[in-house]
Structures are given as structure tokens and as C-alpha cells.
Amino acid sequence: MDYSPEAGMRPILVTGAAGSVGAVGRTVVQGLRRRGLQVRALVRRDDGRAQALRATGAEVVVGDLTCARDVADALDGCGRMYFGMAVSDQYLLAAVTTAAVARAYGRLEAFVNMSQLTVSEMDATSGSESHQHRQQWLVEQVLDWSGLPVVQVRPTVFMENPLFQTLFSSIATDGVIRWPFGEARTSPIAADDVAAVVEEILADPAGHIGRSYELTGPRSQDVAGLAAEISDALHHTVDYTAVPLQEWLDNDLAALELPAHVRQHISTMARLHLDGRYDRQAEGMAEVTGRSAGGVADFVRKNPELFTR
């Protein structure tokens, strides 16, 4: 690719571009390429997902976000960047390494950081959140101190999250929702909608620098409300069976065989749901894109294969 001034705007660096859960990075790359913007996609390994990114016209580089040299090489020549990374016990090291390199680089117009909505309820001594939440809170503090042109994106729970995987799989196998949430309320959002926000900010960051955008679905509702939406989308009744939290952790969540750090994060999210921490309604989606996020029924209609066996 030609990165000379005559070629126009400098490339946009997208990290986590080959991620799996929700694939926000990959969707951002695709959206930016459709706009005709130059994109450099940073991936952990060169595999089929990297090849799919190349097929969009993006430049693909392989690197490790915890390695400063790799980050510096990926960032060289770029004007804007998105930092996103899967839930990992290496998240804090990777994010701080990236921020330090970006600060030393000193040429960014925008640094869009994927955070999490729970972070907005935390402070220096909060202790009820997961290890991942604590790392994300710390990263936001570092970015605040860095002097970088930061935009924080704080989505609530993703519909692609393992928490919702257990819900969808119980519908597919038994025709019911098996969840431990009683009357707790939640407002999940689809990864495509989160990616649309990131894409819009990266395409035109003017007016967004220094801001935080909280993203939720169109409504906060209890599991009975979710069941009604899903029933409407599937054209058959889906009932809700409440199960004790520990039973759900030992059976439904354990069946996913998640790494320990991820399992601790998801189990904490389940507990925070019971504590009412995900009963949130925010308008960040509409602020950035001019439209509301899709609801659970929309997600079901787009992904019918998740609800059948």
C-alpha cells in the first residue's frame, strides 16, 4: 500500500482484527474498507481469518500486543487506531504496552478503546467485579493520564458472550431458557452494533475525542421479557426455567470449558446480573450512529442456526 501524503488519510490500525467472540475488530475492518479507507489489521497469527481480512483489501500484520516492538511496527505510519482484545489475563499488559507505544509515537488523531459498561460504576477500591473488569478500569485510568486522543467505548454484555451462549443452547436443546437470574433485568447488545459505533468514530473522530459512549440494547428487561421476544422471533413459545446460580455455574457454564480467567469473568457477570448491575439503559449507539441498537428478536432472526439442533 502507498502511505504517502498523496494517498490521502493515513491508515487506521485495528487490533484484535481476527477475534472470535462477536468479531468486533473484523467487522470494523470490513466496514472501514467498504468506506474506501486504508486499514492495517493486527492479528495474533496468520491463518484463514487473516486471509479473509486480506480479501477485503486490508493490510494484515502479525504481532503480539504485549510486545512493544510488534506494536510499534504495526502502528508505524498510522493516523488512528482501535484497541480491542479478547478477555485475557494478558489484557492489562497488552493495553498498557499499546498505550505507551502510542504515546511515544505521538502521531495519533484518535485512540478508540474497547472497554466495558461496568467500568463506569467502579472506583479505585471496588472489589465486587471480575479480574477482567478491574484490568479494564485500570486501563481507562492509564489512558486518561496518557494525553492520547482517547475515545472510550463501553458496551454492556454482548449477545455473543458465553453468558448468552448458554441461554441460546438451552433453547436449542430443550426449548427453554435455563438461567439463574430470577427477575433481574439486562439490556444486551449485538457485536455488529458495537462495531458500527467504533467504525463511525474511526471514520470521522472529530467531536468524539475525550468522550465515553455507553452502549446497551434498546430496552432493559427481565428474562420473561427476553423469552417473549425470542418466542416472537422463533414463532413458538420459549419458556423460562429459573435455576440456582451454583447449579448453572457447575453445569451450563462449566460445559463451555472456558479458560480460568474467562470463567471467573463470566461467573462474576452472572452474579452482577443478580445484583442489578446490568439493568442499564444508555443512548451511546444513537449518539454516534443516529439509530438505536437492535434488540434480542433482531439477533434471533439474524442467527436462527443458534436456536435449532
Tab-separated table of C-alpha atoms in Angstrom:
chain	number	residue	atom	x	y	z
A	1	MET	CA	0.000	0.000	0.000
A	2	ASP	CA	1.060	3.592	-0.660
A	3	TYR	CA	1.148	5.597	2.590
A	4	SER	CA	2.473	8.793	1.014
A	5	PRO	CA	0.634	12.080	1.630
A	6	GLU	CA	-0.722	11.865	-1.910
A	7	ALA	CA	-2.549	8.683	-0.971
A	8	GLY	CA	-4.782	10.615	1.423
A	9	MET	CA	-5.527	9.794	5.046
A	10	ARG	CA	-3.022	7.622	6.877
A	11	PRO	CA	-4.066	4.002	7.563
A	12	ILE	CA	-6.238	3.060	10.518
A	13	LEU	CA	-4.798	0.351	12.770
A	14	VAL	CA	-7.339	-2.202	14.037
A	15	THR	CA	-6.131	-4.629	16.712
A	16	GLY	CA	-7.893	-7.849	17.622
A	17	ALA	CA	-8.953	-7.999	13.991
A	18	ALA	CA	-9.228	-11.791	13.929
A	19	GLY	CA	-11.040	-12.097	17.265
A	20	SER	CA	-13.725	-14.722	17.765
A	21	VAL	CA	-16.411	-13.629	20.265
A	22	GLY	CA	-18.520	-11.205	18.287
A	23	ALA	CA	-15.608	-10.383	15.962
A	24	VAL	CA	-15.881	-6.621	16.544
A	25	GLY	CA	-12.417	-5.975	15.099
A	26	ARG	CA	-13.094	-7.966	11.947
A	27	THR	CA	-16.426	-6.208	11.422
A	28	VAL	CA	-14.769	-2.811	11.915
A	29	VAL	CA	-12.155	-3.686	9.274
A	30	GLN	CA	-14.877	-4.703	6.827
A	31	GLY	CA	-16.879	-1.533	7.452
A	32	LEU	CA	-13.908	0.791	7.064
A	33	ARG	CA	-12.868	-0.940	3.854
A	34	ARG	CA	-16.382	-0.521	2.443
A	35	ARG	CA	-15.893	3.199	3.043
A	36	GLY	CA	-12.718	3.053	0.978
A	37	LEU	CA	-10.431	3.758	3.946
A	38	GLN	CA	-6.956	2.259	4.314
A	39	VAL	CA	-6.817	-0.271	7.128
A	40	ARG	CA	-3.990	-2.175	8.761
A	41	ALA	CA	-5.258	-5.197	10.699
A	42	LEU	CA	-3.126	-6.597	13.516
A	43	VAL	CA	-3.649	-10.316	14.150
A	44	ARG	CA	-2.023	-12.792	16.513
A	45	ARG	CA	-1.438	-15.466	13.841
A	46	ASP	CA	-1.604	-15.738	10.078
A	47	ASP	CA	-4.466	-18.141	9.416
A	48	GLY	CA	-7.707	-18.338	7.473
A	49	ARG	CA	-9.168	-15.372	9.342
A	50	ALA	CA	-6.146	-13.271	8.354
A	51	GLN	CA	-6.651	-14.315	4.741
A	52	ALA	CA	-10.293	-13.203	4.920
A	53	LEU	CA	-9.128	-9.793	6.132
A	54	ARG	CA	-6.688	-9.525	3.225
A	55	ALA	CA	-9.576	-10.284	0.886
A	56	THR	CA	-11.226	-7.026	1.990
A	57	GLY	CA	-8.164	-5.081	0.814
A	58	ALA	CA	-6.791	-4.545	4.315
A	59	GLU	CA	-3.076	-4.859	5.033
A	60	VAL	CA	-2.550	-7.635	7.590
A	61	VAL	CA	0.349	-7.682	10.042
A	62	VAL	CA	1.085	-10.387	12.597
A	63	GLY	CA	2.124	-9.384	16.093
A	64	ASP	CA	1.727	-9.690	19.842
A	65	LEU	CA	0.104	-6.784	21.690
A	66	THR	CA	2.256	-7.490	24.751
A	67	CYS	CA	5.422	-6.918	22.663
A	68	ALA	CA	6.261	-3.210	22.304
A	69	ARG	CA	8.321	-3.797	19.131
A	70	ASP	CA	5.376	-5.536	17.443
A	71	VAL	CA	3.008	-2.730	18.425
A	72	ALA	CA	5.437	-0.065	17.193
A	73	ASP	CA	5.846	-1.816	13.844
A	74	ALA	CA	2.082	-2.158	13.440
A	75	LEU	CA	1.453	1.477	14.385
A	76	ASP	CA	4.135	2.978	12.126
A	77	GLY	CA	2.533	5.335	9.612
A	78	CYS	CA	-0.989	5.075	11.059
A	79	GLY	CA	-3.156	8.042	11.985
A	80	ARG	CA	-5.921	6.431	14.038
A	81	MET	CA	-6.273	3.178	15.911
A	82	TYR	CA	-8.727	0.877	17.629
A	83	PHE	CA	-7.623	-1.163	20.639
A	84	GLY	CA	-9.687	-4.260	21.244
A	85	MET	CA	-8.666	-7.560	22.770
A	86	ALA	CA	-10.433	-10.712	23.916
A	87	VAL	CA	-10.933	-11.365	27.631
A	88	SER	CA	-7.464	-12.450	28.762
A	89	ASP	CA	-5.188	-12.448	31.796
A	90	GLN	CA	-2.714	-10.621	29.499
A	91	TYR	CA	-5.160	-7.784	28.790
A	92	LEU	CA	-3.639	-5.216	31.167
A	93	LEU	CA	-0.095	-5.814	29.923
A	94	ALA	CA	-1.211	-5.597	26.286
A	95	ALA	CA	-3.276	-2.433	26.748
A	96	VAL	CA	-0.633	-0.562	28.750
A	97	THR	CA	2.088	-1.622	26.301
A	98	THR	CA	-0.039	-0.347	23.410
A	99	ALA	CA	-0.797	2.936	25.181
A	100	ALA	CA	2.875	3.513	25.998
A	101	VAL	CA	3.934	2.862	22.404
A	102	ALA	CA	1.131	5.050	21.032
A	103	ARG	CA	2.139	7.891	23.375
A	104	ALA	CA	5.770	7.651	22.290
A	105	TYR	CA	4.683	7.509	18.645
A	106	GLY	CA	2.857	10.815	19.128
A	107	ARG	CA	1.086	10.956	15.768
A	108	LEU	CA	-2.394	9.608	16.511
A	109	GLU	CA	-5.550	11.573	15.797
A	110	ALA	CA	-7.715	9.059	17.688
A	111	PHE	CA	-7.234	6.086	20.012
A	112	VAL	CA	-10.547	4.226	20.321
A	113	ASN	CA	-10.548	1.869	23.297
A	114	MET	CA	-12.971	-1.004	23.778
A	115	SER	CA	-13.888	-1.021	27.451
A	116	GLN	CA	-16.971	-2.288	29.310
A	117	LEU	CA	-20.050	-0.644	30.803
A	118	THR	CA	-19.466	-1.977	34.327
A	119	VAL	CA	-16.276	0.114	34.471
A	120	SER	CA	-18.378	3.276	34.785
A	121	GLU	CA	-19.668	2.029	38.152
A	122	MET	CA	-16.222	1.259	39.571
A	123	ASP	CA	-13.688	3.218	41.581
A	124	ALA	CA	-10.194	2.634	42.949
A	125	THR	CA	-11.348	0.323	45.735
A	126	SER	CA	-14.216	-1.560	44.086
A	127	GLY	CA	-13.996	-5.260	44.856
A	128	SER	CA	-17.113	-6.974	43.511
A	129	GLU	CA	-16.109	-7.046	39.858
A	130	SER	CA	-14.122	-9.649	37.911
A	131	HIS	CA	-10.362	-9.600	37.383
A	132	GLN	CA	-11.066	-8.577	33.769
A	133	HIS	CA	-13.262	-5.669	34.899
A	134	ARG	CA	-10.501	-4.475	37.222
A	135	GLN	CA	-7.964	-4.591	34.396
A	136	GLN	CA	-10.309	-2.632	32.120
A	137	TRP	CA	-10.831	0.003	34.832
A	138	LEU	CA	-7.076	0.345	35.262
A	139	VAL	CA	-6.588	0.705	31.504
A	140	GLU	CA	-9.094	3.542	31.406
A	141	GLN	CA	-7.116	5.312	34.147
A	142	VAL	CA	-3.857	4.872	32.219
A	143	LEU	CA	-5.429	6.218	29.046
A	144	ASP	CA	-6.835	9.209	30.949
A	145	TRP	CA	-3.296	10.028	32.138
A	146	SER	CA	-1.626	9.354	28.798
A	147	GLY	CA	-2.559	12.513	26.956
A	148	LEU	CA	-3.635	10.393	23.970
A	149	PRO	CA	-6.714	11.436	21.929
A	150	VAL	CA	-8.856	8.733	23.543
A	151	VAL	CA	-12.465	7.707	22.922
A	152	GLN	CA	-13.874	5.136	25.350
A	153	VAL	CA	-16.493	2.692	24.069
A	154	ARG	CA	-18.306	0.901	26.897
A	155	PRO	CA	-20.758	-1.775	25.765
A	156	THR	CA	-22.853	-3.816	28.157
A	157	VAL	CA	-22.964	-7.615	27.821
A	158	PHE	CA	-22.684	-8.840	24.225
A	159	MET	CA	-25.319	-11.199	22.856
A	160	GLU	CA	-22.358	-13.262	21.626
A	161	ASN	CA	-20.994	-13.526	25.196
A	162	PRO	CA	-20.731	-17.053	26.709
A	163	LEU	CA	-23.405	-15.924	29.177
A	164	PHE	CA	-25.871	-15.770	26.303
A	165	GLN	CA	-24.395	-18.851	24.612
A	166	THR	CA	-25.768	-20.901	27.498
A	167	LEU	CA	-29.185	-19.280	27.032
A	168	PHE	CA	-29.272	-19.979	23.294
A	169	SER	CA	-28.018	-23.559	23.643
A	170	SER	CA	-30.674	-24.397	26.257
A	171	ILE	CA	-33.323	-23.134	23.826
A	172	ALA	CA	-31.824	-25.235	21.025
A	173	THR	CA	-31.662	-28.438	23.091
A	174	ASP	CA	-34.657	-28.151	25.447
A	175	GLY	CA	-36.815	-25.337	24.073
A	176	VAL	CA	-36.496	-23.387	27.326
A	177	ILE	CA	-34.268	-20.721	28.842
A	178	ARG	CA	-32.229	-22.124	31.740
A	179	TRP	CA	-30.823	-19.153	33.590
A	180	PRO	CA	-30.135	-18.202	37.218
A	181	PHE	CA	-31.295	-14.590	37.017
A	182	GLY	CA	-34.765	-14.616	38.588
A	183	GLU	CA	-36.311	-11.212	37.879
A	184	ALA	CA	-33.019	-9.449	37.172
A	185	ARG	CA	-33.010	-7.183	34.139
A	186	THR	CA	-30.492	-6.845	31.335
A	187	SER	CA	-30.031	-4.929	28.058
A	188	PRO	CA	-27.637	-6.928	25.826
A	189	ILE	CA	-26.233	-5.559	22.581
A	190	ALA	CA	-25.046	-7.321	19.427
A	191	ALA	CA	-21.393	-7.079	18.412
A	192	ASP	CA	-22.389	-5.735	14.981
A	193	ASP	CA	-23.927	-2.687	16.644
A	194	VAL	CA	-20.845	-2.108	18.791
A	195	ALA	CA	-18.671	-2.399	15.683
A	196	ALA	CA	-20.847	0.184	13.912
A	197	VAL	CA	-20.082	2.682	16.684
A	198	VAL	CA	-16.334	2.016	16.527
A	199	GLU	CA	-16.353	2.269	12.736
A	200	GLU	CA	-18.178	5.609	12.774
A	201	ILE	CA	-15.765	7.102	15.308
A	202	LEU	CA	-12.686	5.903	13.431
A	203	ALA	CA	-14.019	7.173	10.107
A	204	ASP	CA	-14.621	10.672	11.499
A	205	PRO	CA	-13.230	11.165	15.037
A	206	ALA	CA	-13.836	14.933	15.147
A	207	GLY	CA	-16.201	15.665	18.025
A	208	HIS	CA	-15.633	12.314	19.751
A	209	ILE	CA	-12.179	12.793	21.307
A	210	GLY	CA	-12.287	12.743	25.095
A	211	ARG	CA	-15.769	11.263	25.223
A	212	SER	CA	-17.100	7.954	26.586
A	213	TYR	CA	-20.023	6.180	24.925
A	214	GLU	CA	-22.100	3.677	26.874
A	215	LEU	CA	-23.843	1.134	24.655
A	216	THR	CA	-26.848	-1.032	25.517
A	217	GLY	CA	-29.683	-2.703	23.697
A	218	PRO	CA	-32.943	-0.813	23.080
A	219	ARG	CA	-34.521	-1.861	26.383
A	220	SER	CA	-33.668	-3.302	29.774
A	221	GLN	CA	-35.944	-6.209	30.635
A	222	ASP	CA	-36.186	-9.328	32.758
A	223	VAL	CA	-35.826	-12.874	31.450
A	224	ALA	CA	-39.570	-13.161	30.902
A	225	GLY	CA	-39.304	-10.193	28.533
A	226	LEU	CA	-36.357	-11.823	26.742
A	227	ALA	CA	-38.334	-15.065	26.427
A	228	ALA	CA	-41.268	-13.180	24.900
A	229	GLU	CA	-39.003	-11.521	22.310
A	230	ILE	CA	-37.326	-14.794	21.423
A	231	SER	CA	-40.693	-16.576	21.197
A	232	ASP	CA	-41.961	-13.924	18.795
A	233	ALA	CA	-38.867	-14.251	16.583
A	234	LEU	CA	-38.940	-18.069	16.551
A	235	HIS	CA	-42.745	-18.286	16.152
A	236	HIS	CA	-43.085	-20.695	19.041
A	237	THR	CA	-43.222	-20.344	22.804
A	238	VAL	CA	-39.968	-20.347	24.727
A	239	ASP	CA	-40.420	-20.711	28.482
A	240	TYR	CA	-38.080	-19.673	31.280
A	241	THR	CA	-36.857	-22.121	33.906
A	242	ALA	CA	-35.016	-20.453	36.773
A	243	VAL	CA	-32.094	-22.466	38.162
A	244	PRO	CA	-29.898	-21.763	41.204
A	245	LEU	CA	-26.738	-19.824	40.365
A	246	GLN	CA	-24.371	-22.536	41.607
A	247	GLU	CA	-26.180	-25.215	39.596
A	248	TRP	CA	-25.881	-23.066	36.471
A	249	LEU	CA	-22.174	-22.466	37.131
A	250	ASP	CA	-21.473	-26.160	37.732
A	251	ASN	CA	-23.409	-27.410	34.716
A	252	ASP	CA	-24.259	-24.893	31.985
A	253	LEU	CA	-21.198	-22.647	32.266
A	254	ALA	CA	-18.777	-25.478	33.042
A	255	ALA	CA	-19.880	-27.242	29.843
A	256	LEU	CA	-18.253	-24.438	27.811
A	257	GLU	CA	-14.806	-25.407	29.218
A	258	LEU	CA	-13.614	-21.806	29.343
A	259	PRO	CA	-10.106	-20.779	30.465
A	260	ALA	CA	-9.968	-19.941	34.182
A	261	HIS	CA	-9.687	-16.155	33.688
A	262	VAL	CA	-12.639	-16.112	31.281
A	263	ARG	CA	-14.703	-18.409	33.515
A	264	GLN	CA	-14.130	-16.122	36.511
A	265	HIS	CA	-15.193	-13.120	34.415
A	266	ILE	CA	-18.391	-14.745	33.107
A	267	SER	CA	-19.392	-16.147	36.506
A	268	THR	CA	-18.894	-12.685	38.015
A	269	MET	CA	-21.059	-11.159	35.287
A	270	ALA	CA	-23.784	-13.647	36.207
A	271	ARG	CA	-23.585	-12.597	39.861
A	272	LEU	CA	-23.614	-8.903	38.928
A	273	HIS	CA	-26.756	-9.513	36.888
A	274	LEU	CA	-28.411	-10.852	40.038
A	275	ASP	CA	-27.231	-7.720	41.854
A	276	GLY	CA	-28.947	-5.488	39.275
A	277	ARG	CA	-25.718	-4.111	37.805
A	278	TYR	CA	-26.762	-4.801	34.212
A	279	ASP	CA	-30.130	-3.080	34.490
A	280	ARG	CA	-28.862	-0.183	32.394
A	281	GLN	CA	-30.196	1.914	29.533
A	282	ALA	CA	-27.855	4.147	27.538
A	283	GLU	CA	-28.065	6.124	24.300
A	284	GLY	CA	-24.470	5.949	23.067
A	285	MET	CA	-25.475	3.967	19.992
A	286	ALA	CA	-27.895	6.641	18.817
A	287	GLU	CA	-25.482	9.456	19.728
A	288	VAL	CA	-22.812	8.102	17.405
A	289	THR	CA	-24.746	6.381	14.610
A	290	GLY	CA	-28.127	8.115	14.697
A	291	ARG	CA	-30.007	4.851	15.238
A	292	SER	CA	-30.897	2.564	18.107
A	293	ALA	CA	-29.265	-0.810	18.669
A	294	GLY	CA	-31.121	-3.904	17.550
A	295	GLY	CA	-32.996	-5.976	20.099
A	296	VAL	CA	-32.868	-9.636	21.055
A	297	ALA	CA	-35.545	-10.520	18.484
A	298	ASP	CA	-33.425	-8.940	15.750
A	299	PHE	CA	-30.451	-11.034	16.820
A	300	VAL	CA	-32.521	-14.232	16.787
A	301	ARG	CA	-33.806	-13.529	13.276
A	302	LYS	CA	-30.259	-12.908	12.013
A	303	ASN	CA	-28.868	-16.048	13.678
A	304	PRO	CA	-31.564	-18.760	13.503
A	305	GLU	CA	-28.951	-21.525	13.455
A	306	LEU	CA	-28.142	-20.792	17.118
A	307	PHE	CA	-31.618	-21.843	18.216
A	308	THR	CA	-32.021	-25.196	16.471
A	309	ARG	CA	-30.382	-28.583	16.736
